[in-house]
Amino acid sequence: MGKLDEKKKLKRESLLGAAFTLFTSKGINDTSISDIAKRANMAKGTFYLYFKDKFDLRDKLIAAKANALFHRAAEELEKQPVTELEDKVVFIADHIINQLNGDKILLKFLSKNLSSGVFRNTLFGQGEAGEYSFYDGYTLLLEQSGRKFHNPDLMLYMIVELISSTCYSVILYQHPVTLDKLKPELYNAIRDMIKRQEITDGEML
Amino acid sequence: MGKLDEKKKLKRESLLGAAFTLFTSKGINDTSISDIAKRANMAKGTFYLYFKDKFDLRDKLIAAKANALFHRAAEELEKQPVTELEDKVVFIADHIINQLNGDKILLKFLSKNLSSGVFRNTLFGQGEAGEYSFYDGYTLLLEQSGRKFHNPDLMLYMIVELISSTCYSVILYQHPVTLDKLKPELYNAIRDMIKRQEITDGEML
Amino acid sequence: MGKLDEKKKLKRESLLGAAFTLFTSKGINDTSISDIAKRANMAKGTFYLYFKDKFDLRDKLIAAKANALFHRAAEELEKQPVTELEDKVVFIADHIINQLNGDKILLKFLSKNLSSGVFRNTLFGQGEAGEYSFYDGYTLLLEQSGRKFHNPDLMLYMIVELISSTCYSVILYQHPVTLDKLKPELYNAIRDMIKRQEITDGEML
Amino acid sequence: MGKLDEKKKLKRESLLGAAFTLFTSKGINDTSISDIAKRANMAKGTFYLYFKDKFDLRDKLIAAKANALFHRAAEELEKQPVTELEDKVVFIADHIINQLNGDKILLKFLSKNLSSGVFRNTLFGQGEAGEYSFYDGYTLLLEQSGRKFHNPDLMLYMIVELISSTCYSVILYQHPVTLDKLKPELYNAIRDMIKRQEITDGEML
DNA sequence: CATGAATGAGAATTCATTCAT
DNA sequence: AATGAATGAATTCTCATTCAT
């Protein structure tokens, strides 16, 4: 990578970082492009050399943050001696939840932007070439287990939605229960979902 | 109610209606107060006699829409001969999902505003005096069943979150599955959650 | 006076009082007619039955407050055994300054509105029929002294302007000196002015 | 100074000039920022690149105008052969009064804004670095005279307040006397004040 | 590439005033 | 006489975007 490209990448990341700080402290609507540029120590005009507008930047930001979240969990899983599929899925879920619990700012940011669909696209989509793909990792996981499922996509979808939708209020406001109380129920629900989706021998006949 | 109060209520509802149409077609950010007032056939200034600002109106709107949704489902349940708790809960879930499937505009609106917390407050909160309270209805349902549960609030929370988070993409984009495929899995998951939460005789000893 | 007129007078005074409080706390520009009416426990429309607009009310208010100030000082003078003109003028000046020192809110209000000219009109003008007239009292004072002055109006004018312009900053901010330090200099200046204005026998020849 | 800075200074002055014209013809309250920008041949938004708001501009304007007033008088004094302190002070007072008499618009503007305190700050304060400081000039004047005074600040204060408060009505309305009649009295009063403030040998013993 | 001055459309909000009740 | 809902003009201020340097 050339020195020039390196510099550009740094600027880009500076903008992303500045925007994240501002979006999460003042909200997207109250953050102006001018604010972002100022915080990133650039002139306003420079912003447009890197992003189309505020929402373009936001989408890139969500994708990057969500990807990193899953990536770290998957990396950690590899170091673990777990073999059962259920345990693996629960491990990943737990890892992500713990990350979010330790970074409430990030949790807030992702939750506020769940409805934008960018998160879902990141999960199921291809992402940038060369980037980590959680979907590929998930597919591999199922294959390795040697088990068959009716609808793996639906299974993943339900698990992710259940986690992402329940965690927000629980982590931030301990409502309606604390995280400690939620976790076992959540993991039970995940195990139930996997079980329900499995194609048993009986069905195969 | 005096003639004057009647008139005011009509105006208020006119504003709510106009805002709903605009919010769902152009989005909140691209809807100005001027737009809302114009569509409600009022002067801009009149808006401020009824709502503090756009977001005040939005919150009132979410609460009203969510309440109506639950209210209609509960009313319909009363006409049904179902007796089992699981069946009742699934009936309500199904009724709400069907409402949302038939009113995609409403679904979009509620989904986009899930993270605001207003929906949750409406569900668990008291609401306005004299208004229908879904939470009370739910509590009654559990009592009538004669069964005991570890954490009824958590149970309700998980069910509602699972439904609300999965339906959006499925109803609107048939992704990752069609609604027909989602429903049985969803209802199974709900039944599993209820079962998991029940306090069995064995535990009581 | 009829009961009706009594009621009206009370309302009028209620408006004046409310306006004074608001003008002095938020400033005239930031006080709306609505604010005044609300604070006076009336409907907005009622305001217009008593005053033309905010500035009409303000002018009436200045006149009333200034008049009361001079009136109280003059009344107090009558109880005093002072005979010399200089002493009388200084007594009045001192009394007014003390009033203002004890009512900084009033001082602020009058000072801010000095440039409007209403204060000057009140001093030299006729005022409402039947009301106390300081100018008449002043004229009488000079007559009683048996002395002659080149230009009594100018003398009054200079004295009043000197007092009103110096007191503001001194009383409120003790700048550039404290009131205790200002007073003797001020009273000396006043005595000098009177002396300078007197027509001596020498001049008469 | 770069071309850019030059341009910016011109724009700033254009805004100040436009505002002065409008403030003095329609009053501050009836002058909108839009008016000012239009008259200065700029877009509305440009205003905010130079001033925080209307009142910020006004304060800067008062300071600039008052400074120029004193500066011109001081410059003129240097060309005069007067040696006595009293004569110098009276010369400056007279020069300023003549300036105001010849520029009634300016007189009106400054008078209306006397109560804002900006004028006083300009007089006693440091002002911008590099700008002319009347206070320094005044201090020098006293030193050069070789005489001692009890409270030079108070002396300056009283003189300035007496002048500024009496001139308004006299110049604009010839009330209560004409300027010709006021001047000798005013200058006498000034001389008296200086004399009263001087520390005589007798006191020193 | 980077800058940041300039633009002007447009949003929120306020408020004096009217007028039907 | 009193009310207060309704109006809509007016004002402030922000901000995305452009473009000359």
Coordinates of C-alpha atoms (C1' of nucleotides) in Angstrom, one line a residue, chain B residues 11 43-46 50, chain F residues 5-10:
Chain B
K11 CA -58.1 19.0 15.4
A43 CA -52.0 27.2 10.3
K44 CA -48.5 26.3 11.3
G45 CA -48.9 28.0 14.6
T46 CA -51.9 25.8 15.5
Y50 CA -51.5 20.7 20.5
Chain F
dA5 C1' -58.3 29.2 20.0
dA6 C1' -56.6 30.2 15.7
dT7 C1' -53.8 32.6 12.6
dG8 C1' -49.7 33.3 9.6
dA9 C1' -46.3 36.7 9.1
dA10 C1' -41.8 37.3 10.7

